[in-house]
Amino acid sequence: MDNYINKDYTIDNEQLARFAKAMGHPARITILQFLASMDSCYFGDIHNELPIAKATVSQHLKELKNAGLIQGEIETPKVKYCINRENWKKAQAFFDVFFKNCKEKTSCCH
Amino acid sequence: MDNYINKDYTIDNEQLARFAKAMGHPARITILQFLASMDSCYFGDIHNELPIAKATVSQHLKELKNAGLIQGEIETPKVKYCINRENWKKAQAFFDVFFKNCKEKTSCCH
DNA sequence: AAATTTGTTCGTATTTTTGCGAACTACGAA
DNA sequence: TTCGTAGTTCGCAAAAATACGAACAAATTT
């Protein structure tokens, strides 16, 4: 019973869902992709990439930060964002395992 | 401009976000994992795995179907669900490329 | 000191998601 | 025909997500 937070879902499934949920919006995918490919990653640069208001960008960034996929540091008067590589790798591993575990041999619906 | 649906986000980013969103709930992750590992995959079997009402399970299944990750066929009086392998592989490829594209060399926030 | 730059936070509105029970459909069994 | 089984759909309620402008904070420039 150690894999369960509250007897509903396993911790791993909760974690994977959390990562997936954070990626579940095109703006956030775009942000992650941008950060993953660039050196300079100030808030303003990110905002320029997106067709949404800065308040909304800030909110999306906060969600990505809460999910652990990015991190930010103040470089007054700017804020520098970047990928959280440690958790990025964790997420990558989670998705990798998840997709690999689909058996080719199952007979359902074929 | 062919990569854009409506000049907001690229089609690929929209698609990846759609897959991610579908995976963004522990119940749906659990369903996908179950289907990916089992031969028998009737609605009832799925329902038994989850701590939620059948109406809710049905709704989650519909979302997964809309995202293209699963498919169902009627086997009266039951309904047999399974992974949509074609789209599963597409999703796998999308996530794979996405996570790989994080350059190790970027200097931001280090 | 006043103004500018760079983001965040607040308040609010709208939409979407999540969840459930009850009603319904479709079929086979009694 | 009536009943039971297996799921879906409907109607609703509560919560969360999305989005924005306005107000705010912190530092620098004028």
mmCIF file of C-alpha atoms (C1' of nucleotides) in Angstrom:
data_model
loop_
_atom_site.group_PDB
_atom_site.id
_atom_site.type_symbol
_atom_site.label_atom_id
_atom_site.label_comp_id
_atom_site.label_asym_id
_atom_site.label_seq_id
_atom_site.Cartn_x
_atom_site.Cartn_y
_atom_site.Cartn_z
ATOM 1 C CA MET A 1 0.000 0.000 0.000
ATOM 2 C CA ASP A 2 3.041 2.244 -0.123
ATOM 3 C CA ASN A 3 2.414 3.195 -3.722
ATOM 4 C CA TYR A 4 -0.794 4.914 -2.792
ATOM 5 C CA ILE A 5 -1.290 8.422 -1.481
ATOM 6 C CA ASN A 6 -4.837 7.887 -0.316
ATOM 7 C CA LYS A 7 -5.915 4.490 -1.681
ATOM 8 C CA ASP A 8 -7.176 6.098 -4.904
ATOM 9 C CA TYR A 9 -4.281 6.199 -7.365
ATOM 10 C CA THR A 10 -0.630 5.271 -7.191
ATOM 11 C CA ILE A 11 1.887 7.981 -6.489
ATOM 12 C CA ASP A 12 3.545 7.354 -9.829
ATOM 13 C CA ASN A 13 0.279 7.711 -11.689
ATOM 14 C CA GLU A 14 -0.482 10.889 -9.816
ATOM 15 C CA GLN A 15 2.944 12.225 -10.687
ATOM 16 C CA LEU A 16 2.686 11.305 -14.345
ATOM 17 C CA ALA A 17 -0.770 12.878 -14.527
ATOM 18 C CA ARG A 18 0.641 16.020 -12.935
ATOM 19 C CA PHE A 19 3.377 16.289 -15.527
ATOM 20 C CA ALA A 20 0.915 15.585 -18.323
ATOM 21 C CA LYS A 21 -1.549 18.108 -17.015
ATOM 22 C CA ALA A 22 1.132 20.782 -16.930
ATOM 23 C CA MET A 23 1.832 20.010 -20.577
ATOM 24 C CA GLY A 24 -1.855 19.977 -21.421
ATOM 25 C CA HIS A 25 -2.045 23.459 -22.891
ATOM 26 C CA PRO A 26 -0.499 24.663 -26.163
ATOM 27 C CA ALA A 27 0.831 27.816 -24.525
ATOM 28 C CA ARG A 28 2.666 25.762 -21.943
ATOM 29 C CA ILE A 29 4.005 23.372 -24.561
ATOM 30 C CA THR A 30 5.255 26.375 -26.503
ATOM 31 C CA ILE A 31 6.895 27.812 -23.406
ATOM 32 C CA LEU A 32 8.624 24.543 -22.583
ATOM 33 C CA GLN A 33 9.806 24.099 -26.144
ATOM 34 C CA PHE A 34 11.137 27.630 -26.201
ATOM 35 C CA LEU A 35 12.969 27.237 -22.928
ATOM 36 C CA ALA A 36 14.333 23.886 -24.003
ATOM 37 C CA SER A 37 15.903 25.411 -27.085
ATOM 38 C CA MET A 38 17.127 28.813 -25.978
ATOM 39 C CA ASP A 39 19.792 30.287 -23.783
ATOM 40 C CA SER A 40 18.104 33.578 -23.127
ATOM 41 C CA CYS A 41 14.814 33.047 -21.430
ATOM 42 C CA TYR A 42 13.575 36.177 -19.778
ATOM 43 C CA PHE A 43 9.910 36.581 -19.130
ATOM 44 C CA GLY A 44 9.676 39.171 -21.893
ATOM 45 C CA ASP A 45 11.134 36.783 -24.472
ATOM 46 C CA ILE A 46 8.580 34.168 -23.544
ATOM 47 C CA HIS A 47 5.771 36.686 -23.604
ATOM 48 C CA ASN A 48 6.816 37.726 -27.120
ATOM 49 C CA GLU A 49 6.417 34.157 -28.322
ATOM 50 C CA LEU A 50 2.829 33.939 -27.178
ATOM 51 C CA PRO A 51 -0.469 35.478 -28.267
ATOM 52 C CA ILE A 52 -1.680 36.065 -24.721
ATOM 53 C CA ALA A 53 -1.521 38.773 -22.062
ATOM 54 C CA LYS A 54 1.440 38.934 -19.710
ATOM 55 C CA ALA A 55 -0.744 38.170 -16.695
ATOM 56 C CA THR A 56 -1.762 34.953 -18.388
ATOM 57 C CA VAL A 57 1.805 34.095 -19.325
ATOM 58 C CA SER A 58 2.819 34.645 -15.727
ATOM 59 C CA GLN A 59 0.099 32.256 -14.629
ATOM 60 C CA HIS A 60 1.186 29.544 -17.050
ATOM 61 C CA LEU A 61 4.762 29.944 -15.877
ATOM 62 C CA LYS A 62 3.638 29.524 -12.302
ATOM 63 C CA GLU A 63 1.884 26.283 -13.160
ATOM 64 C CA LEU A 64 4.926 24.943 -14.926
ATOM 65 C CA LYS A 65 6.991 25.888 -11.914
ATOM 66 C CA ASN A 66 4.536 24.150 -9.572
ATOM 67 C CA ALA A 67 4.737 21.039 -11.708
ATOM 68 C CA GLY A 68 8.508 21.255 -11.364
ATOM 69 C CA LEU A 69 9.227 21.474 -15.070
ATOM 70 C CA ILE A 70 10.794 24.923 -14.990
ATOM 71 C CA GLN A 71 12.457 27.248 -12.564
ATOM 72 C CA GLY A 72 13.005 30.981 -12.432
ATOM 73 C CA GLU A 73 15.430 33.360 -10.862
ATOM 74 C CA ILE A 74 15.218 37.100 -10.424
ATOM 75 C CA GLU A 75 17.770 39.155 -12.294
ATOM 76 C CA THR A 76 16.377 42.506 -11.472
ATOM 77 C CA PRO A 77 14.512 44.000 -13.100
ATOM 78 C CA LYS A 78 14.035 40.886 -15.218
ATOM 79 C CA VAL A 79 13.173 37.297 -14.408
ATOM 80 C CA LYS A 80 15.108 34.505 -16.016
ATOM 81 C CA TYR A 81 13.330 31.231 -16.589
ATOM 82 C CA CYS A 82 14.716 27.863 -17.584
ATOM 83 C CA ILE A 83 13.971 24.183 -17.719
ATOM 84 C CA ASN A 84 14.372 22.282 -14.458
ATOM 85 C CA ARG A 85 16.610 19.619 -15.914
ATOM 86 C CA GLU A 86 16.366 17.234 -13.022
ATOM 87 C CA ASN A 87 12.585 17.011 -13.196
ATOM 88 C CA TRP A 88 12.642 17.210 -16.971
ATOM 89 C CA LYS A 89 14.555 13.953 -16.965
ATOM 90 C CA LYS A 90 12.166 12.463 -14.461
ATOM 91 C CA ALA A 91 9.219 13.395 -16.653
ATOM 92 C CA GLN A 92 10.974 12.040 -19.696
ATOM 93 C CA ALA A 93 11.554 8.742 -17.925
ATOM 94 C CA PHE A 94 7.948 8.585 -16.723
ATOM 95 C CA PHE A 95 6.530 9.088 -20.203
ATOM 96 C CA ASP A 96 9.079 6.756 -21.706
ATOM 97 C CA VAL A 97 8.178 3.894 -19.397
ATOM 98 C CA PHE A 98 4.493 4.627 -19.749
ATOM 99 C CA PHE A 99 4.460 4.395 -23.531
ATOM 100 C CA LYS A 100 6.758 1.405 -23.665
ATOM 101 C CA ASN A 101 4.469 -0.632 -21.458
ATOM 102 C CA CYS A 102 1.902 -1.138 -24.183
ATOM 103 C CA LYS A 103 2.208 -4.801 -25.111
ATOM 104 C CA GLU A 104 2.081 -5.517 -28.818
ATOM 105 C CA LYS A 105 0.712 -8.968 -28.112
ATOM 106 C CA THR A 106 -2.584 -8.149 -26.507
ATOM 107 C CA SER A 107 -5.490 -9.386 -28.521
ATOM 108 C CA CYS A 108 -8.118 -6.815 -27.592
ATOM 109 C CA CYS A 109 -9.943 -5.060 -30.405
ATOM 110 C CA HIS A 110 -8.027 -6.652 -33.278
ATOM 111 C CA MET B 1 2.175 29.413 -42.088
ATOM 112 C CA ASP B 2 1.136 25.830 -42.727
ATOM 113 C CA ASN B 3 2.108 24.739 -39.245
ATOM 114 C CA TYR B 4 -0.505 26.995 -37.709
ATOM 115 C CA ILE B 5 -4.181 26.343 -37.262
ATOM 116 C CA ASN B 6 -5.111 29.920 -36.584
ATOM 117 C CA LYS B 7 -1.802 31.807 -36.149
ATOM 118 C CA ASP B 8 -1.767 31.053 -32.420
ATOM 119 C CA TYR B 9 0.050 27.771 -31.917
ATOM 120 C CA THR B 10 1.546 25.193 -34.250
ATOM 121 C CA ILE B 11 -0.519 22.174 -35.149
ATOM 122 C CA ASP B 12 2.093 19.914 -33.588
ATOM 123 C CA ASN B 13 2.013 21.817 -30.328
ATOM 124 C CA GLU B 14 -1.759 21.718 -30.301
ATOM 125 C CA GLN B 15 -1.644 17.981 -30.905
ATOM 126 C CA LEU B 16 0.941 17.329 -28.225
ATOM 127 C CA ALA B 17 -1.042 19.438 -25.763
ATOM 128 C CA ARG B 18 -4.166 17.455 -26.638
ATOM 129 C CA PHE B 19 -2.436 14.155 -25.909
ATOM 130 C CA ALA B 20 -0.965 15.540 -22.708
ATOM 131 C CA LYS B 21 -4.290 16.927 -21.580
ATOM 132 C CA ALA B 22 -5.942 13.556 -22.104
ATOM 133 C CA MET B 23 -3.260 12.046 -19.877
ATOM 134 C CA GLY B 24 -3.628 14.818 -17.319
ATOM 135 C CA HIS B 25 -5.792 12.946 -14.856
ATOM 136 C CA PRO B 26 -4.768 10.006 -12.655
ATOM 137 C CA ALA B 27 -7.934 8.097 -13.542
ATOM 138 C CA ARG B 28 -7.142 8.362 -17.235
ATOM 139 C CA ILE B 29 -3.526 7.388 -16.689
ATOM 140 C CA THR B 30 -4.739 4.381 -14.746
ATOM 141 C CA ILE B 31 -7.154 3.471 -17.527
ATOM 142 C CA LEU B 32 -4.476 3.750 -20.198
ATOM 143 C CA GLN B 33 -2.029 1.722 -18.163
ATOM 144 C CA PHE B 34 -4.635 -0.940 -17.574
ATOM 145 C CA LEU B 35 -5.585 -1.152 -21.232
ATOM 146 C CA ALA B 36 -1.950 -1.188 -22.259
ATOM 147 C CA SER B 37 -1.278 -4.222 -20.103
ATOM 148 C CA MET B 38 -4.402 -6.352 -20.411
ATOM 149 C CA ASP B 39 -6.154 -8.455 -22.972
ATOM 150 C CA SER B 40 -9.606 -8.262 -21.494
ATOM 151 C CA CYS B 41 -10.726 -4.704 -21.322
ATOM 152 C CA TYR B 42 -14.451 -4.454 -20.890
ATOM 153 C CA PHE B 43 -15.954 -1.373 -19.378
ATOM 154 C CA GLY B 44 -16.718 -3.281 -16.183
ATOM 155 C CA ASP B 45 -13.110 -4.350 -15.758
ATOM 156 C CA ILE B 46 -11.986 -0.760 -16.077
ATOM 157 C CA HIS B 47 -14.671 0.434 -13.704
ATOM 158 C CA ASN B 48 -13.499 -2.104 -11.130
ATOM 159 C CA GLU B 49 -10.016 -0.628 -11.215
ATOM 160 C CA LEU B 50 -11.217 2.840 -10.352
ATOM 161 C CA PRO B 51 -12.671 4.530 -7.264
ATOM 162 C CA ILE B 52 -15.262 6.506 -9.224
ATOM 163 C CA ALA B 53 -18.837 6.098 -10.470
ATOM 164 C CA LYS B 54 -19.508 4.394 -13.760
ATOM 165 C CA ALA B 55 -20.905 7.581 -15.263
ATOM 166 C CA THR B 56 -17.598 9.251 -14.534
ATOM 167 C CA VAL B 57 -15.608 6.348 -15.912
ATOM 168 C CA SER B 58 -17.669 6.528 -19.074
ATOM 169 C CA GLN B 59 -16.848 10.210 -19.370
ATOM 170 C CA HIS B 60 -13.107 9.642 -18.958
ATOM 171 C CA LEU B 61 -13.261 6.920 -21.585
ATOM 172 C CA LYS B 62 -14.997 9.281 -23.952
ATOM 173 C CA GLU B 63 -12.260 11.848 -23.504
ATOM 174 C CA LEU B 64 -9.563 9.299 -24.154
ATOM 175 C CA LYS B 65 -11.443 8.228 -27.249
ATOM 176 C CA ASN B 66 -11.752 11.837 -28.424
ATOM 177 C CA ALA B 67 -8.023 12.291 -27.947
ATOM 178 C CA GLY B 68 -7.560 9.175 -30.072
ATOM 179 C CA LEU B 69 -5.669 7.215 -27.466
ATOM 180 C CA ILE B 70 -8.206 4.430 -27.120
ATOM 181 C CA GLN B 71 -11.015 2.873 -29.075
ATOM 182 C CA GLY B 72 -14.066 0.830 -28.168
ATOM 183 C CA GLU B 73 -16.273 -1.672 -29.824
ATOM 184 C CA ILE B 74 -19.629 -3.011 -28.772
ATOM 185 C CA GLU B 75 -19.772 -6.689 -27.921
ATOM 186 C CA THR B 76 -23.305 -6.769 -26.726
ATOM 187 C CA PRO B 77 -24.108 -6.441 -23.962
ATOM 188 C CA LYS B 78 -20.569 -5.355 -23.108
ATOM 189 C CA VAL B 79 -18.215 -2.778 -24.532
ATOM 190 C CA LYS B 80 -14.640 -3.706 -25.228
ATOM 191 C CA TYR B 81 -12.044 -0.990 -24.991
ATOM 192 C CA CYS B 82 -8.457 -1.021 -26.111
ATOM 193 C CA ILE B 83 -5.488 1.174 -26.893
ATOM 194 C CA ASN B 84 -5.511 2.799 -30.308
ATOM 195 C CA ARG B 85 -2.047 1.610 -31.239
ATOM 196 C CA GLU B 86 -1.610 3.865 -34.230
ATOM 197 C CA ASN B 87 -2.186 7.034 -32.219
ATOM 198 C CA TRP B 88 -0.398 5.581 -29.237
ATOM 199 C CA LYS B 89 2.729 5.414 -31.343
ATOM 200 C CA LYS B 90 2.154 8.925 -32.602
ATOM 201 C CA ALA B 91 1.836 10.201 -29.055
ATOM 202 C CA GLN B 92 4.916 8.267 -28.029
ATOM 203 C CA ALA B 93 6.867 9.861 -30.868
ATOM 204 C CA PHE B 94 5.592 13.319 -30.017
ATOM 205 C CA PHE B 95 6.635 13.061 -26.394
ATOM 206 C CA ASP B 96 9.909 11.451 -27.329
ATOM 207 C CA VAL B 97 10.908 14.262 -29.673
ATOM 208 C CA PHE B 98 9.649 16.866 -27.256
ATOM 209 C CA PHE B 99 11.769 15.684 -24.351
ATOM 210 C CA LYS B 100 14.851 15.035 -26.462
ATOM 211 C CA ASN B 101 14.899 18.597 -27.717
ATOM 212 C CA CYS B 102 16.145 19.982 -24.451
ATOM 213 C CA LYS B 103 19.730 21.013 -25.158
ATOM 214 C CA GLU B 104 22.195 20.122 -22.469
ATOM 215 C CA LYS B 105 24.397 23.017 -23.443
ATOM 216 C CA THR B 106 22.106 25.943 -22.740
ATOM 217 C CA SER B 107 23.517 28.187 -20.075
ATOM 218 C CA CYS B 108 20.319 29.585 -18.585
ATOM 219 C CA CYS B 109 19.901 29.363 -14.826
ATOM 220 C CA HIS B 110 23.129 27.434 -14.152
ATOM 221 C "C1'" DA C 1 11.625 62.900 -6.615
ATOM 222 C "C1'" DA C 2 9.123 61.358 -10.656
ATOM 223 C "C1'" DA C 3 8.954 58.290 -14.390
ATOM 224 C "C1'" DT C 4 10.122 53.907 -16.705
ATOM 225 C "C1'" DT C 5 10.901 49.042 -17.038
ATOM 226 C "C1'" DT C 6 9.779 44.286 -15.831
ATOM 227 C "C1'" DG C 7 6.917 41.099 -13.909
ATOM 228 C "C1'" DT C 8 3.677 39.499 -10.297
ATOM 229 C "C1'" DT C 9 -0.620 39.545 -7.908
ATOM 230 C "C1'" DC C 10 -5.548 40.682 -7.423
ATOM 231 C "C1'" DG C 11 -10.212 40.669 -8.691
ATOM 232 C "C1'" DT C 12 -13.307 39.132 -11.799
ATOM 233 C "C1'" DA C 13 -15.690 36.767 -15.673
ATOM 234 C "C1'" DT C 14 -16.186 32.874 -18.565
ATOM 235 C "C1'" DT C 15 -15.520 28.303 -19.766
ATOM 236 C "C1'" DT C 16 -14.168 23.675 -18.896
ATOM 237 C "C1'" DT C 17 -13.588 19.761 -16.012
ATOM 238 C "C1'" DT C 18 -14.920 16.546 -12.695
ATOM 239 C "C1'" DG C 19 -18.303 13.893 -10.483
ATOM 240 C "C1'" DC C 20 -22.618 11.831 -9.370
ATOM 241 C "C1'" DG C 21 -27.381 9.873 -9.419
ATOM 242 C "C1'" DA C 22 -31.139 8.987 -12.182
ATOM 243 C "C1'" DA C 23 -33.050 7.965 -16.396
ATOM 244 C "C1'" DC C 24 -32.468 5.696 -20.520
ATOM 245 C "C1'" DT C 25 -31.011 2.123 -24.366
ATOM 246 C "C1'" DA C 26 -30.169 -2.415 -26.060
ATOM 247 C "C1'" DC C 27 -29.903 -6.862 -25.582
ATOM 248 C "C1'" DG C 28 -30.578 -11.601 -23.608
ATOM 249 C "C1'" DA C 29 -32.793 -14.586 -20.045
ATOM 250 C "C1'" DA C 30 -36.636 -16.102 -17.246
ATOM 251 C "C1'" DT D 1 -43.578 -9.845 -21.337
ATOM 252 C "C1'" DT D 2 -40.994 -8.718 -17.590
ATOM 253 C "C1'" DC D 3 -36.576 -8.665 -15.535
ATOM 254 C "C1'" DG D 4 -31.628 -8.224 -15.229
ATOM 255 C "C1'" DT D 5 -27.131 -6.861 -17.170
ATOM 256 C "C1'" DA D 6 -23.950 -3.463 -19.191
ATOM 257 C "C1'" DG D 7 -23.094 1.060 -20.378
ATOM 258 C "C1'" DT D 8 -24.266 5.647 -22.069
ATOM 259 C "C1'" DT D 9 -26.435 9.993 -21.724
ATOM 260 C "C1'" DC D 10 -28.762 13.727 -19.166
ATOM 261 C "C1'" DG D 11 -29.081 17.237 -15.779
ATOM 262 C "C1'" DC D 12 -27.043 19.298 -12.384
ATOM 263 C "C1'" DA D 13 -23.543 21.125 -8.910
ATOM 264 C "C1'" DA D 14 -19.049 22.223 -7.487
ATOM 265 C "C1'" DA D 15 -14.453 23.075 -8.481
ATOM 266 C "C1'" DA D 16 -10.646 24.229 -11.451
ATOM 267 C "C1'" DA D 17 -8.657 26.377 -15.581
ATOM 268 C "C1'" DT D 18 -8.197 30.196 -18.679
ATOM 269 C "C1'" DA D 19 -7.852 34.956 -19.640
ATOM 270 C "C1'" DC D 20 -7.611 39.807 -18.952
ATOM 271 C "C1'" DG D 21 -7.007 44.619 -17.159
ATOM 272 C "C1'" DA D 22 -5.741 47.137 -13.310
ATOM 273 C "C1'" DA D 23 -3.105 47.696 -9.402
ATOM 274 C "C1'" DC D 24 1.061 46.765 -7.336
ATOM 275 C "C1'" DA D 25 6.317 45.960 -6.222
ATOM 276 C "C1'" DA D 26 11.185 46.628 -6.979
ATOM 277 C "C1'" DA D 27 14.784 48.476 -9.105
ATOM 278 C "C1'" DT D 28 16.853 51.798 -12.423
ATOM 279 C "C1'" DT D 29 16.804 55.996 -15.093
ATOM 280 C "C1'" DT D 30 15.808 60.729 -15.769
#
